Amino acid sequence: MITNSGINNKETQLTELMGRIVKQPLAPVINDLEKLKNDILSVGDALEEANEKLDLVSADKDELLKQLTKKISRSEERVLNDIAKNSAEIISENKDRVEQQLLVFNKSIEGAVSEIICSSDTVKGMLVSFSNKIDERHKELLDRNSSLNSKVDKLFHGLEDTNNKIAKIIEEQEKATLELTSKNDEIKGLIFKVNKKINLFSFVLLVPALIATSYYCFRTLSY
């Protein structure tokens, strides 16, 4: 799989290749221009030499001018012919060279583009797979959350039922406690009444006994 750094390296290599394609065909042209420059300088030297001769020999001025004109014409013709010839050769050579290099460059471009497209398809596939996994995980979490909510609801209802049962039991216990308290109060009342009757009965029984005892004691003392 091609990473972003690999794609960047490919782009850098293609840029360097384009630079070489542009620079290499111009090297022969630059060399020929240097040669033409030297030829032109030679013509300039010849002109200076001719001017010096004209100053020194005024009698042969016309002849020297004719010779110089012919020499300049021949030099110009030779230079122009050389330029045309060299330019044609350079253009022909560079055209073929550029065409070959362009073919190589196009193939390199096609290969790089193919690799980039392949990488893009791979990345797209990875993104789709990752997105699907995220969707599956999200669905799984939603299902789990729904299940937990259902369990919490059941637990809540169970706790609510338990609380209701406990509240009912407490209410019944309070009611029973009130009933027991009421019965206990009734029993206490009955016990109080019974004790009161017993005390009264005991007093009733005790009075005759006291009278009898007093009478007996009185009779005994009388004798």
mmCIF file of N, CA and C in Angstrom, residues 31-80:
data_model
loop_
_atom_site.group_PDB
_atom_site.id
_atom_site.type_symbol
_atom_site.label_atom_id
_atom_site.label_comp_id
_atom_site.label_asym_id
_atom_site.label_seq_id
_atom_site.Cartn_x
_atom_site.Cartn_y
_atom_site.Cartn_z
ATOM 1 N N ASN A 31 25.599 25.608 -25.921
ATOM 2 C CA ASN A 31 26.970 25.439 -26.445
ATOM 3 C C ASN A 31 27.124 26.106 -27.807
ATOM 4 N N ASP A 32 26.120 25.921 -28.673
ATOM 5 C CA ASP A 32 26.182 26.532 -30.008
ATOM 6 C C ASP A 32 26.141 28.056 -29.912
ATOM 7 N N LEU A 33 25.343 28.560 -28.969
ATOM 8 C CA LEU A 33 25.306 30.008 -28.792
ATOM 9 C C LEU A 33 26.647 30.540 -28.316
ATOM 10 N N GLU A 34 27.341 29.770 -27.493
ATOM 11 C CA GLU A 34 28.687 30.179 -27.065
ATOM 12 C C GLU A 34 29.635 30.249 -28.267
ATOM 13 N N LYS A 35 29.517 29.227 -29.148
ATOM 14 C CA LYS A 35 30.352 29.236 -30.361
ATOM 15 C C LYS A 35 30.038 30.459 -31.223
ATOM 16 N N LEU A 36 28.724 30.724 -31.416
ATOM 17 C CA LEU A 36 28.334 31.875 -32.228
ATOM 18 C C LEU A 36 28.815 33.175 -31.597
ATOM 19 N N LYS A 37 28.775 33.210 -30.275
ATOM 20 C CA LYS A 37 29.278 34.389 -29.575
ATOM 21 C C LYS A 37 30.758 34.608 -29.866
ATOM 22 N N ASN A 38 31.531 33.509 -29.848
ATOM 23 C CA ASN A 38 32.967 33.608 -30.150
ATOM 24 C C ASN A 38 33.196 34.072 -31.587
ATOM 25 N N ASP A 39 32.354 33.538 -32.521
ATOM 26 C CA ASP A 39 32.483 33.957 -33.925
ATOM 27 C C ASP A 39 32.193 35.449 -34.074
ATOM 28 N N ILE A 40 31.147 35.904 -33.369
ATOM 29 C CA ILE A 40 30.808 37.332 -33.455
ATOM 30 C C ILE A 40 31.917 38.188 -32.875
ATOM 31 N N LEU A 41 32.512 37.708 -31.784
ATOM 32 C CA LEU A 41 33.648 38.436 -31.205
ATOM 33 C C LEU A 41 34.825 38.488 -32.182
ATOM 34 N N SER A 42 35.011 37.376 -32.906
ATOM 35 C CA SER A 42 36.088 37.357 -33.917
ATOM 36 C C SER A 42 35.820 38.388 -35.005
ATOM 37 N N VAL A 43 34.544 38.482 -35.417
ATOM 38 C CA VAL A 43 34.176 39.488 -36.421
ATOM 39 C C VAL A 43 34.428 40.884 -35.872
ATOM 40 N N GLY A 44 34.098 41.089 -34.575
ATOM 41 C CA GLY A 44 34.361 42.389 -33.966
ATOM 42 C C GLY A 44 35.844 42.715 -33.949
ATOM 43 N N ASP A 45 36.668 41.703 -33.646
ATOM 44 C CA ASP A 45 38.123 41.915 -33.670
ATOM 45 C C ASP A 45 38.590 42.290 -35.076
ATOM 46 N N ALA A 46 37.998 41.607 -36.069
ATOM 47 C CA ALA A 46 38.366 41.911 -37.455
ATOM 48 C C ALA A 46 37.987 43.348 -37.817
ATOM 49 N N LEU A 47 36.811 43.795 -37.329
ATOM 50 C CA LEU A 47 36.396 45.169 -37.593
ATOM 51 C C LEU A 47 37.356 46.173 -36.953
ATOM 52 N N GLU A 48 37.760 45.880 -35.722
ATOM 53 C CA GLU A 48 38.711 46.774 -35.064
ATOM 54 C C GLU A 48 40.042 46.816 -35.818
ATOM 55 N N GLU A 49 40.467 45.631 -36.249
ATOM 56 C CA GLU A 49 41.725 45.574 -37.025
ATOM 57 C C GLU A 49 41.592 46.373 -38.317
ATOM 58 N N ALA A 50 40.443 46.263 -38.961
ATOM 59 C CA ALA A 50 40.224 46.996 -40.212
ATOM 60 C C ALA A 50 40.198 48.499 -39.971
ATOM 61 N N ASN A 51 39.564 48.911 -38.875
ATOM 62 C CA ASN A 51 39.552 50.344 -38.558
ATOM 63 C C ASN A 51 40.959 50.880 -38.339
ATOM 64 N N GLU A 52 41.780 50.072 -37.664
ATOM 65 C CA GLU A 52 43.164 50.495 -37.447
ATOM 66 C C GLU A 52 43.911 50.631 -38.782
ATOM 67 N N LYS A 53 43.691 49.666 -39.657
ATOM 68 C CA LYS A 53 44.348 49.725 -40.971
ATOM 69 C C LYS A 53 43.851 50.924 -41.768
ATOM 70 N N LEU A 54 42.534 51.221 -41.642
ATOM 71 C CA LEU A 54 41.994 52.375 -42.360
ATOM 72 C C LEU A 54 42.639 53.669 -41.881
ATOM 73 N N ASP A 55 42.865 53.730 -40.597
ATOM 74 C CA ASP A 55 43.505 54.938 -40.078
ATOM 75 C C ASP A 55 44.951 55.058 -40.552
ATOM 76 N N LEU A 56 45.623 53.910 -40.659
ATOM 77 C CA LEU A 56 47.043 53.935 -41.039
ATOM 78 C C LEU A 56 47.239 54.105 -42.553
ATOM 79 N N VAL A 57 46.393 53.480 -43.303
ATOM 80 C CA VAL A 57 46.577 53.494 -44.772
ATOM 81 C C VAL A 57 45.331 54.092 -45.391
ATOM 82 N N SER A 58 45.305 55.378 -45.542
ATOM 83 C CA SER A 58 44.131 56.033 -46.109
ATOM 84 C C SER A 58 44.039 55.836 -47.617
ATOM 85 N N ALA A 59 45.164 55.580 -48.287
ATOM 86 C CA ALA A 59 45.153 55.428 -49.747
ATOM 87 C C ALA A 59 44.417 54.179 -50.160
ATOM 88 N N ASP A 60 44.570 53.109 -49.332
ATOM 89 C CA ASP A 60 43.902 51.843 -49.676
ATOM 90 C C ASP A 60 42.570 51.700 -48.962
ATOM 91 N N LYS A 61 42.020 52.839 -48.611
ATOM 92 C CA LYS A 61 40.791 52.799 -47.820
ATOM 93 C C LYS A 61 39.649 52.103 -48.553
ATOM 94 N N ASP A 62 39.417 52.475 -49.800
ATOM 95 C CA ASP A 62 38.306 51.892 -50.554
ATOM 96 C C ASP A 62 38.495 50.404 -50.746
ATOM 97 N N GLU A 63 39.749 50.021 -51.079
ATOM 98 C CA GLU A 63 40.031 48.608 -51.296
ATOM 99 C C GLU A 63 39.854 47.815 -50.005
ATOM 100 N N LEU A 64 40.353 48.398 -48.955
ATOM 101 C CA LEU A 64 40.215 47.704 -47.663
ATOM 102 C C LEU A 64 38.750 47.584 -47.248
ATOM 103 N N LEU A 65 37.999 48.645 -47.546
ATOM 104 C CA LEU A 65 36.575 48.576 -47.218
ATOM 105 C C LEU A 65 35.878 47.480 -48.011
ATOM 106 N N LYS A 66 36.261 47.396 -49.297
ATOM 107 C CA LYS A 66 35.666 46.338 -50.118
ATOM 108 C C LYS A 66 36.024 44.965 -49.567
ATOM 109 N N GLN A 67 37.348 44.791 -49.266
ATOM 110 C CA GLN A 67 37.778 43.495 -48.735
ATOM 111 C C GLN A 67 37.095 43.191 -47.389
ATOM 112 N N LEU A 68 37.060 44.254 -46.576
ATOM 113 C CA LEU A 68 36.429 44.061 -45.265
ATOM 114 C C LEU A 68 34.949 43.741 -45.401
ATOM 115 N N THR A 69 34.299 44.459 -46.354
ATOM 116 C CA THR A 69 32.873 44.205 -46.575
ATOM 117 C C THR A 69 32.650 42.776 -47.029
ATOM 118 N N LYS A 70 33.524 42.320 -47.986
ATOM 119 C CA LYS A 70 33.410 40.939 -48.451
ATOM 120 C C LYS A 70 33.656 39.954 -47.300
ATOM 121 N N LYS A 71 34.718 40.278 -46.504
ATOM 122 C CA LYS A 71 35.048 39.386 -45.401
ATOM 123 C C LYS A 71 33.901 39.323 -44.392
ATOM 124 N N ILE A 72 33.334 40.528 -44.100
ATOM 125 C CA ILE A 72 32.201 40.558 -43.163
ATOM 126 C C ILE A 72 31.006 39.810 -43.730
ATOM 127 N N SER A 73 30.766 40.021 -45.060
ATOM 128 C CA SER A 73 29.633 39.341 -45.696
ATOM 129 C C SER A 73 29.815 37.838 -45.626
ATOM 130 N N ARG A 74 31.077 37.383 -45.969
ATOM 131 C CA ARG A 74 31.332 35.945 -45.902
ATOM 132 C C ARG A 74 31.184 35.428 -44.461
ATOM 133 N N SER A 75 31.705 36.241 -43.516
ATOM 134 C CA SER A 75 31.592 35.816 -42.102
ATOM 135 C C SER A 75 30.135 35.755 -41.663
ATOM 136 N N GLU A 76 29.390 36.810 -42.081
ATOM 137 C CA GLU A 76 27.974 36.815 -41.721
ATOM 138 C C GLU A 76 27.244 35.643 -42.357
ATOM 139 N N GLU A 77 27.560 35.407 -43.653
ATOM 140 C CA GLU A 77 26.909 34.296 -44.351
ATOM 141 C C GLU A 77 27.259 32.969 -43.690
ATOM 142 N N ARG A 78 28.607 32.848 -43.372
ATOM 143 C CA ARG A 78 29.034 31.595 -42.742
ATOM 144 C C ARG A 78 28.377 31.433 -41.369
ATOM 145 N N VAL A 79 28.343 32.538 -40.604
ATOM 146 C CA VAL A 79 27.725 32.476 -39.273
ATOM 147 C C VAL A 79 26.240 32.151 -39.372
ATOM 148 N N LEU A 80 25.554 32.851 -40.336
ATOM 149 C CA LEU A 80 24.123 32.593 -40.493
ATOM 150 C C LEU A 80 23.858 31.169 -40.946
#
